[in-house]
PDB file of C-alpha atoms in Angstrom:
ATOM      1  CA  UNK A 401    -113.489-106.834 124.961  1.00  0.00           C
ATOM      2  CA  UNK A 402    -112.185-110.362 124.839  1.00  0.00           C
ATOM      3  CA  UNK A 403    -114.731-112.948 125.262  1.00  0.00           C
ATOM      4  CA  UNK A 404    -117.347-115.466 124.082  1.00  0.00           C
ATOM      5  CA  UNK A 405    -120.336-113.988 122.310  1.00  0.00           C
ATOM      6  CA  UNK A 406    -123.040-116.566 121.941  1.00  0.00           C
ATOM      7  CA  UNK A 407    -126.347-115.585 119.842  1.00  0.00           C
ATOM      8  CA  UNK A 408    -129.261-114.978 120.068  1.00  0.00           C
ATOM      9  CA  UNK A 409    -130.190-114.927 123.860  1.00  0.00           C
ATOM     10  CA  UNK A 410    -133.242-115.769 122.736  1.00  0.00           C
ATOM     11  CA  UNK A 411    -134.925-118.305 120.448  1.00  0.00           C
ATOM     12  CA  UNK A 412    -138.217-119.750 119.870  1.00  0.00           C
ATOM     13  CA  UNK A 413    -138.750-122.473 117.184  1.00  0.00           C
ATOM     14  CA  UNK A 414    -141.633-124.633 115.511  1.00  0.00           C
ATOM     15  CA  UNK A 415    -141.313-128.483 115.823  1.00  0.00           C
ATOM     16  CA  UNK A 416    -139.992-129.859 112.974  1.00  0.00           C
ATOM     17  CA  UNK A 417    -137.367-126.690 112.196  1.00  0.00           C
ATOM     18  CA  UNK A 418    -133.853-126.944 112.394  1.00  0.00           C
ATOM     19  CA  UNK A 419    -132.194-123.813 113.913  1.00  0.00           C
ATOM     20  CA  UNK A 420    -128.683-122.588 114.406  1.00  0.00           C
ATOM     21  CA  UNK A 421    -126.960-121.345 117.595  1.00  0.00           C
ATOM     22  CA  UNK A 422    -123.965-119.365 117.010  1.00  0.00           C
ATOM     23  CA  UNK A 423    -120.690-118.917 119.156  1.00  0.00           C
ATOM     24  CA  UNK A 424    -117.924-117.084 118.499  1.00  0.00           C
ATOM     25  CA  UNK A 425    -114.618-116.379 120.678  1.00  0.00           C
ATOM     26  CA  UNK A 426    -111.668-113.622 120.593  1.00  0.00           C
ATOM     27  CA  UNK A 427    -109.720-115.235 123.134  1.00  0.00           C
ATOM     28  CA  UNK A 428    -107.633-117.401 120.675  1.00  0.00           C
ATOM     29  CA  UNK A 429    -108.249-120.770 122.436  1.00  0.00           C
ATOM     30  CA  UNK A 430    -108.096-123.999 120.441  1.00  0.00           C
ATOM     31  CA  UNK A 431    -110.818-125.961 122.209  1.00  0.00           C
ATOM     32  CA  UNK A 432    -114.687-125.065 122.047  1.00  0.00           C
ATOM     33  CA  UNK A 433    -117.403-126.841 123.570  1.00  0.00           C
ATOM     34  CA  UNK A 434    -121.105-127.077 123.487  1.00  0.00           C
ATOM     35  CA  UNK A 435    -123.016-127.662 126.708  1.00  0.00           C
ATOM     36  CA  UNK A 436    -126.716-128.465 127.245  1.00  0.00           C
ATOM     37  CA  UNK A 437    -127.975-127.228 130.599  1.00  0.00           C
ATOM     38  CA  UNK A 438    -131.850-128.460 131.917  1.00  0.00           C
ATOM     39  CA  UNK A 439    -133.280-127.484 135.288  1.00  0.00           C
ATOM     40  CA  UNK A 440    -131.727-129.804 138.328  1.00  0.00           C
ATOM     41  CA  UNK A 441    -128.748-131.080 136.626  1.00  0.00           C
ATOM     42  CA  UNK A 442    -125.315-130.574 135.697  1.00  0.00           C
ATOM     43  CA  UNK A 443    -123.986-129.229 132.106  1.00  0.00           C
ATOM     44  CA  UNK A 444    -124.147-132.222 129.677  1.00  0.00           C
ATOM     45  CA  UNK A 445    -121.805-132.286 126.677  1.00  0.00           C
ATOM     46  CA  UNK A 446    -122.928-131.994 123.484  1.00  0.00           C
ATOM     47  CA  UNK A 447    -120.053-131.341 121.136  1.00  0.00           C
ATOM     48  CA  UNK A 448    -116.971-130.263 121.726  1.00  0.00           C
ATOM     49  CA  UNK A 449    -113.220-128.932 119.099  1.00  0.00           C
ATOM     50  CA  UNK A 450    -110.064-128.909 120.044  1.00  0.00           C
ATOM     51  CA  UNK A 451    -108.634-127.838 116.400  1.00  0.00           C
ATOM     52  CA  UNK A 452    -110.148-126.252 113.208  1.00  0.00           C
ATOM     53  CA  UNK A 453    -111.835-128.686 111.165  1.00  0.00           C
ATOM     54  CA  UNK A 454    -112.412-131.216 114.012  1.00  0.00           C
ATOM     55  CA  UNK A 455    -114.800-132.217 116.467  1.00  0.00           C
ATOM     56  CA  UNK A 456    -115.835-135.029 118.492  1.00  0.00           C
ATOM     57  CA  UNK A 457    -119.223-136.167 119.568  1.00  0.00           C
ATOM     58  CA  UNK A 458    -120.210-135.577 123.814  1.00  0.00           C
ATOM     59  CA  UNK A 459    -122.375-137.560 125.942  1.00  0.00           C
ATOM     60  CA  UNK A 460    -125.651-136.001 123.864  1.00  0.00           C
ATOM     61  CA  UNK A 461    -124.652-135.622 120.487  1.00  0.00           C
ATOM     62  CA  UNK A 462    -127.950-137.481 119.075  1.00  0.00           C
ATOM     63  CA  UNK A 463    -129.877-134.362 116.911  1.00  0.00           C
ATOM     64  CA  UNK A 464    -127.126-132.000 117.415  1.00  0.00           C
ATOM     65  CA  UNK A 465    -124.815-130.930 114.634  1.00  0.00           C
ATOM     66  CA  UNK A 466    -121.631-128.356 114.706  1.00  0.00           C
ATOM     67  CA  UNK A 467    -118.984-127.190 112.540  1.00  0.00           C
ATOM     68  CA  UNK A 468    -115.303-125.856 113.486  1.00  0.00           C
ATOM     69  CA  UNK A 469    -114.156-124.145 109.769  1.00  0.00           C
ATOM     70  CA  UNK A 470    -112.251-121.034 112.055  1.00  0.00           C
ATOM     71  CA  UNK A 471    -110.843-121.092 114.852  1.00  0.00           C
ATOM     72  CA  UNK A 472    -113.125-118.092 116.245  1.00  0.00           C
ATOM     73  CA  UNK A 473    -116.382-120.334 115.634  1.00  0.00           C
ATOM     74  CA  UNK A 474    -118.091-123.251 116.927  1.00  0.00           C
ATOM     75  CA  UNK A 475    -121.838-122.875 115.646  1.00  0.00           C
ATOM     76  CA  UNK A 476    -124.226-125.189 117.018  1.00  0.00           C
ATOM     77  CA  UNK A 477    -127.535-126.685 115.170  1.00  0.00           C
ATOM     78  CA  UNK A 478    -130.165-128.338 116.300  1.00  0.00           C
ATOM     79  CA  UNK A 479    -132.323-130.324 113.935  1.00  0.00           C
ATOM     80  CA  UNK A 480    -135.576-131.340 113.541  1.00  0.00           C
ATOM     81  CA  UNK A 481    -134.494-135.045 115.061  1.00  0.00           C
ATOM     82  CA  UNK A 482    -133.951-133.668 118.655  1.00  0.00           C
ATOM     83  CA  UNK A 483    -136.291-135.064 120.493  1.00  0.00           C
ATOM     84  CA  UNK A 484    -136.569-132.429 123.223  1.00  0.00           C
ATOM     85  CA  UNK A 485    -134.486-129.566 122.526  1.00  0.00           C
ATOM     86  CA  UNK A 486    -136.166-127.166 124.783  1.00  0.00           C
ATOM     87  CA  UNK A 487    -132.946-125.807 127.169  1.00  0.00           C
ATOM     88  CA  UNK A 488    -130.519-123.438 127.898  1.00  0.00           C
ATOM     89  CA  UNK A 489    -127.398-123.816 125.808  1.00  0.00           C
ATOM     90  CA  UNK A 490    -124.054-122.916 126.787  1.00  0.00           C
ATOM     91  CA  UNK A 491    -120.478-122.488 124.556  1.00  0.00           C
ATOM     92  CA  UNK A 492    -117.299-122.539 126.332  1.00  0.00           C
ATOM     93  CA  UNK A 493    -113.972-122.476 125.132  1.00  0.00           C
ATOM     94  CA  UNK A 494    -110.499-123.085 126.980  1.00  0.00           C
ATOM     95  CA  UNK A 495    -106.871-124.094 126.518  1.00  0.00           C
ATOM     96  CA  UNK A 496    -106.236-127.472 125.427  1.00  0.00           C
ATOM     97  CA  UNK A 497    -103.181-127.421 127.493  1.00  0.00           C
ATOM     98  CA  UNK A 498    -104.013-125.292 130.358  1.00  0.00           C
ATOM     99  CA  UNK A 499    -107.467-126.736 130.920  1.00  0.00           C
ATOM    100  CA  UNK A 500    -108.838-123.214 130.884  1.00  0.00           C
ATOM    101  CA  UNK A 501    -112.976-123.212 130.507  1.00  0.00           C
ATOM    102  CA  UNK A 502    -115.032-119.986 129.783  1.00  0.00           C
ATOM    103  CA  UNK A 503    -118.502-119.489 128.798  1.00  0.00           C
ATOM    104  CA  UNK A 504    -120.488-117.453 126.978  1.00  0.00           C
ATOM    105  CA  UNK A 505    -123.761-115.712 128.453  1.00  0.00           C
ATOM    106  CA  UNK A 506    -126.028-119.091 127.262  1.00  0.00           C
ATOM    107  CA  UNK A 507    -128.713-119.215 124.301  1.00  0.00           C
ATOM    108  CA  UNK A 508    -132.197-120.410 125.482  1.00  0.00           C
ATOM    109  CA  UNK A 509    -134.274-122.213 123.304  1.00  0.00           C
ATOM    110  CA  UNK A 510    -137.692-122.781 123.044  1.00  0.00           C
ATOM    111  CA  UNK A 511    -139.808-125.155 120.996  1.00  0.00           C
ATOM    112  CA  UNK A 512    -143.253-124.284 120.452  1.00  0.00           C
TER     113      UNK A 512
ATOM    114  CA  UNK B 323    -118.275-143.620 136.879  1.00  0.00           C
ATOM    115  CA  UNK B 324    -116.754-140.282 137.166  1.00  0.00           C
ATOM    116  CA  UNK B 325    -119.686-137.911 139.229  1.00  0.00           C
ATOM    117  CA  UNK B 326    -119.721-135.030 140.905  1.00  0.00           C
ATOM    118  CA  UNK B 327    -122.375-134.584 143.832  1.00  0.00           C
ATOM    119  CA  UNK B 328    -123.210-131.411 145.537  1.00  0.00           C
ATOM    120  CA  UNK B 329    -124.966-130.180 149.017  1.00  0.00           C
ATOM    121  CA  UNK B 330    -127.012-129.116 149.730  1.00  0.00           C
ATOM    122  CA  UNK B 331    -129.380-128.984 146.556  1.00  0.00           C
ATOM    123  CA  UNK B 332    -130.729-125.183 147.731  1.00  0.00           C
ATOM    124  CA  UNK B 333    -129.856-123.138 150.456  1.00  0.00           C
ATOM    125  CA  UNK B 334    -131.487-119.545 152.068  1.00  0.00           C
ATOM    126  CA  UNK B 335    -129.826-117.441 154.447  1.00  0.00           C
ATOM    127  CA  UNK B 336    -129.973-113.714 155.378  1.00  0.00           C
ATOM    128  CA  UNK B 337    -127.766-111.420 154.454  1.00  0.00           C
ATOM    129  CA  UNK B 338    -124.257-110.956 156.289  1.00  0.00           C
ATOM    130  CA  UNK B 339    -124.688-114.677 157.323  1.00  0.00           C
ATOM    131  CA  UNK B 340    -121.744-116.921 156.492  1.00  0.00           C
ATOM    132  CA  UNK B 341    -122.331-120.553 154.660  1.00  0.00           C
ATOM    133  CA  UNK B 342    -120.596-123.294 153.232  1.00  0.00           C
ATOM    134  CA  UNK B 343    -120.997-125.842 149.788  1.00  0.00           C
ATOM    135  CA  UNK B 344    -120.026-129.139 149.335  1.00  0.00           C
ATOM    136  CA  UNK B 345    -118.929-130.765 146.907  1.00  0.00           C
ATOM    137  CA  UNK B 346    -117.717-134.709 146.589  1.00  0.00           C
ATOM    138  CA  UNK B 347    -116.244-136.421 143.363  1.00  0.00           C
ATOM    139  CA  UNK B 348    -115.352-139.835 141.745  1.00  0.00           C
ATOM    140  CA  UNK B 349    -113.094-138.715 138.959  1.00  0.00           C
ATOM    141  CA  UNK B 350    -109.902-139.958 138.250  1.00  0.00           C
ATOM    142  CA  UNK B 351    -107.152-139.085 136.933  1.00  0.00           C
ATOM    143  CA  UNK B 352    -107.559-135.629 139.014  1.00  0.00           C
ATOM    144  CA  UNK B 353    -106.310-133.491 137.382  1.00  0.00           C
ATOM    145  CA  UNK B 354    -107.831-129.719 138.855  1.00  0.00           C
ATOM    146  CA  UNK B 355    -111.298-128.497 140.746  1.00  0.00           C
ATOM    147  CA  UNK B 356    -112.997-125.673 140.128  1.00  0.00           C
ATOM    148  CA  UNK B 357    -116.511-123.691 141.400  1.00  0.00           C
ATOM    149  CA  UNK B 358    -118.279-121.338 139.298  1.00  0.00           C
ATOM    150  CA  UNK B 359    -120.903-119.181 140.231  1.00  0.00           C
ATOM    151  CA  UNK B 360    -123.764-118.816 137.526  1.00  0.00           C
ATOM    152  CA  UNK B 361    -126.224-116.217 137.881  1.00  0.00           C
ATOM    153  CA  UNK B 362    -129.888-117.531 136.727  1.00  0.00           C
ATOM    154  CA  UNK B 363    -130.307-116.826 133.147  1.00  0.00           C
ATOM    155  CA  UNK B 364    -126.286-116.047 132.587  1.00  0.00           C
ATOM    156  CA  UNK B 365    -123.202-117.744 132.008  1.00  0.00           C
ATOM    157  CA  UNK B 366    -121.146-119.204 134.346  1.00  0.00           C
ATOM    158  CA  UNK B 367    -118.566-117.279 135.872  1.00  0.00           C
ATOM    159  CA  UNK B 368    -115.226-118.805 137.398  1.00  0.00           C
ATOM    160  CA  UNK B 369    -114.597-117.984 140.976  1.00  0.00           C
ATOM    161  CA  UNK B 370    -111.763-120.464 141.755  1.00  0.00           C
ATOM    162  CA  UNK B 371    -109.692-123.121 140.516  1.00  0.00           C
ATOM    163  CA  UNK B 372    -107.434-125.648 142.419  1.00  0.00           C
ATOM    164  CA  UNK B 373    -105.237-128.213 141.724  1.00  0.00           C
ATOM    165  CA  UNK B 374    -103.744-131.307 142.825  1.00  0.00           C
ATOM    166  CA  UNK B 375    -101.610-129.528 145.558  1.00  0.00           C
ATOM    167  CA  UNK B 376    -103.719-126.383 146.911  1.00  0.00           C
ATOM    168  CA  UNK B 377    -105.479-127.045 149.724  1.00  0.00           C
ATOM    169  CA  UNK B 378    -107.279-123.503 149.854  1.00  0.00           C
ATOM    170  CA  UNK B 379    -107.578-120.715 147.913  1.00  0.00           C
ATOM    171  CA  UNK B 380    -109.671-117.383 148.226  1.00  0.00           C
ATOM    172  CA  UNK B 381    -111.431-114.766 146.015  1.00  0.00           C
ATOM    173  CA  UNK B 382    -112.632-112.050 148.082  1.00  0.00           C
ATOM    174  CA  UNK B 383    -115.214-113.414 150.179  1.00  0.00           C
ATOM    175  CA  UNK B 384    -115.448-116.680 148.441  1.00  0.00           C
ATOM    176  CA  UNK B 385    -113.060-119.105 150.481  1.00  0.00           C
ATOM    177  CA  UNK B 386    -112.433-122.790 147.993  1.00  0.00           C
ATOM    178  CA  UNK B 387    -110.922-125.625 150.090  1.00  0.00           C
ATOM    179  CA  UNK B 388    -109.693-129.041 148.678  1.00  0.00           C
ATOM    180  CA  UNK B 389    -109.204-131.965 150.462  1.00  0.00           C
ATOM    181  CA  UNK B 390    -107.646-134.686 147.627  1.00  0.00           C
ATOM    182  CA  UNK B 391    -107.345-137.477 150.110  1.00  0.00           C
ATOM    183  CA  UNK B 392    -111.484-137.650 150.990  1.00  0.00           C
ATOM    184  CA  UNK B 393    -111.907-136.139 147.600  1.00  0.00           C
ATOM    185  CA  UNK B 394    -114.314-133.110 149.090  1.00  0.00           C
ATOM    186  CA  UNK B 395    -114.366-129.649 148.299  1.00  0.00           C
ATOM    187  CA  UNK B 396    -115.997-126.535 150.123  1.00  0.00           C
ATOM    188  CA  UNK B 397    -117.231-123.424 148.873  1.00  0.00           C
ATOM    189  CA  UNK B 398    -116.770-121.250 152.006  1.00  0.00           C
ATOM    190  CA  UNK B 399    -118.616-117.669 151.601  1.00  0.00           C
ATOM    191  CA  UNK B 400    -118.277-114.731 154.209  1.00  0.00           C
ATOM    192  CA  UNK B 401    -120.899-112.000 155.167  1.00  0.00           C
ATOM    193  CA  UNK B 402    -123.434-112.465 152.337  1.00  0.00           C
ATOM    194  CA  UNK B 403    -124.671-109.916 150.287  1.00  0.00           C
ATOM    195  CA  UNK B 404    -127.761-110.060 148.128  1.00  0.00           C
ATOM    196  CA  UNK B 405    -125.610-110.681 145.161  1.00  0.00           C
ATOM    197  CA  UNK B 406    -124.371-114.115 145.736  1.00  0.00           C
ATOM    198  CA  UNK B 407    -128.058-115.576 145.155  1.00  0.00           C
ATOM    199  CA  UNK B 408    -126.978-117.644 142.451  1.00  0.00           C
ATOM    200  CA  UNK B 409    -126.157-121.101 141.598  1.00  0.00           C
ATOM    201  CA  UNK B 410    -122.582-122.523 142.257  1.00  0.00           C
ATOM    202  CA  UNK B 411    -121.346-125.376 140.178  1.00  0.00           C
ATOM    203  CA  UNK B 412    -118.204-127.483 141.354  1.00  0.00           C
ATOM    204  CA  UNK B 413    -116.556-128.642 137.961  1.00  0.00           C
ATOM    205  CA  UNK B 414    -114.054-131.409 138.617  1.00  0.00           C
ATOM    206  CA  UNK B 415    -111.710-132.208 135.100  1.00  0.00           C
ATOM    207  CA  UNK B 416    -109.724-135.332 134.170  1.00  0.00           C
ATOM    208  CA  UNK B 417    -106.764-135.373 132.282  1.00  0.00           C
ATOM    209  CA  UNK B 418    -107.069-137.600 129.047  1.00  0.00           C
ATOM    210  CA  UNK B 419    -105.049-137.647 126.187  1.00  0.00           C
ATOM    211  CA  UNK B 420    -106.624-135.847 124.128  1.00  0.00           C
ATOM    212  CA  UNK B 421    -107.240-132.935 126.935  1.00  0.00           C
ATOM    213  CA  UNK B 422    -109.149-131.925 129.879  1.00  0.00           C
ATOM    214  CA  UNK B 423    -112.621-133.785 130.672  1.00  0.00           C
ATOM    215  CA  UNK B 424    -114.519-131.240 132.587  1.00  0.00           C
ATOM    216  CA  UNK B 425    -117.434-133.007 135.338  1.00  0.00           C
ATOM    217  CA  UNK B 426    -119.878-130.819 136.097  1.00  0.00           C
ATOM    218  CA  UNK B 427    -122.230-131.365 139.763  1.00  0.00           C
ATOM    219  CA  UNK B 428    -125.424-130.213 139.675  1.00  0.00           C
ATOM    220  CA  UNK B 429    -124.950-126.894 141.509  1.00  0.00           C
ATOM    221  CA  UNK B 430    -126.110-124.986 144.888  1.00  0.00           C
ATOM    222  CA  UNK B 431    -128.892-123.053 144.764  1.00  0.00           C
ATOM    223  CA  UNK B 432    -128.367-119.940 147.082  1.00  0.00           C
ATOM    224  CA  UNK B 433    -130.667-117.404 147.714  1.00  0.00           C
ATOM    225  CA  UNK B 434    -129.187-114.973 150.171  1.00  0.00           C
ATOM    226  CA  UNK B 435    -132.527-112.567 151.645  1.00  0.00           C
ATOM    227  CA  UNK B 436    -132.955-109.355 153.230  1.00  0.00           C
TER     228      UNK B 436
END
C-alpha cells in the first residue's frame, strides 16, 4: 500500500532522554514535514524537506532535530533540550509543485 | 499575520441532522484551501481541496464552499452518521518560492450522537 508509515504509535520517555520518531513514505514525494499537534490548537511546524540532504527549520524547531539522507525518510528527534515535548506528532509529505499534503497516522509522545 | 480561525470550537448534533463549519483566513498569496477530517488519535485525512477559482466542491456528504472575495469557507455535512465525530481542520496554503506554506486553524470538534 502506498503511504506514510510513522513509528511507533506509541512512546513514553524519561526526562533528560533523547528519542527518535521515525517516518517513512512510498509515495515518491520530494517534500516531508514534521508537525507538532497539542490539544486546542492548530498543527505547528517543526521541520520540514523539500530535497534529500536538506531541510529548513519551522516555527518550533528549538529541541527538535531531523535528517533527510533518502528520499523515503524524514526521521524526527527530540532531545533532551525540549522543554515540553509531551504531544502528538505528525509527518506529512506532499508535492513540492502540486502542493499535495498527506499524513501519517501520528506518533504520541509521552514524557514521564 | 497569516491565521486561520474556525467556528465553532465544538459542535453536537444527533444523527441524520445536517451542520455547517466555518472557516475564515488572513493568508496571502492564496494559493488553495483545504478541510481535513482527523479522527481523535489518527492522522488527518483529506476530504477536499479548492482553489482560487472553485466555489464548491463535494465528497459524498461532505459539501466544501469557498468564497475568495470575504475569504470564508464552509464545511457543509448532510444527514450525519455516527462516524463523522471527529475533528475537521481547514488548512489554507500560500505560495512562496520555495513551495507551498500550509496554515492550519484549530479545527471543529464534532460529535454527532445517537
Amino acid at each position: 500500500d502506498g503511504g506514510i508509515t510513522q513509528s511507533p504509535k506509541y512512546l513514553f520517555r524519561k526526562e533528560g532522554q533523547n528519542v527518535t520518531l521515525s517516518c517513512e513514505q512510498n509515495l515518491n514525494h520530494d517534500a516531508m514535514y514534521w508537525y507538532r499537534q497539542d490539544p486546542g490548537q492548530g498543527l505547528r511546524l517543526i521541520y520540514y524537506s523539500q530535497i534529500v540532504n536538506d531541510f529548513q527549520k519551522g516555527d518550533i524547531a528549538e529541541g527538535y532535530s531531523v535528517s533527510r539522507e533518502k528520499k523515503e525518510s524524514f526521521p524526527l528527534t527530540v532531545t533532551s533540550a525540549q522543554k515540553n515535548p509531551t504531544a502528538f506528532y505528525l509527518c506529512a509529505s506532499g508535492g513540492v509543485a502540486t502542493g499535495e499534503l498527506f499524513f501519517g497516522e501520528g506518533s504520541r509522545l509521552t514524557v514521564l | 499575520k497569516n491565521q486561520v480561525e474556525q467556528s465553532p470550537q465544538s459542535l453536537i448534533i444527533l444523527e441524520g441532522k445536517n451542520c455547517t463549519l466555518q472557516c475564515n483566513y488572513t493568508v496571502s498569496p492564496f494559493s488553495n484551501l483545504r478541510w481535513y477530517k482527523q479522527d481523535t488519535g489518527r492522522g488527518p485525512v483529506s476530504l477536499t481541496i479548492m482553489t482560487f477559482s472553485e466555489n464548491t466542491k463535494s465528497n459524498g456528504r461532505y459539501t466544501a464552499t469557498l468564497d475568495a472575495d470575504t475569504k470564508q469557507s464552509s464545511l457543509h455535512i448532510t444527514a450525519s452518521q455516527l462516524s463523522d465525530s471527529a475533528s475537521y481542520i481547514c488548512v489554507v496554503s500560500a505560495q512562496r518560492n520555495y513551495g507551498q506554506n500550509f496554515v492550519f486553524g484549530p479545527g471543529t470538534r464534532l460529535s454527532v450522537l445517537p
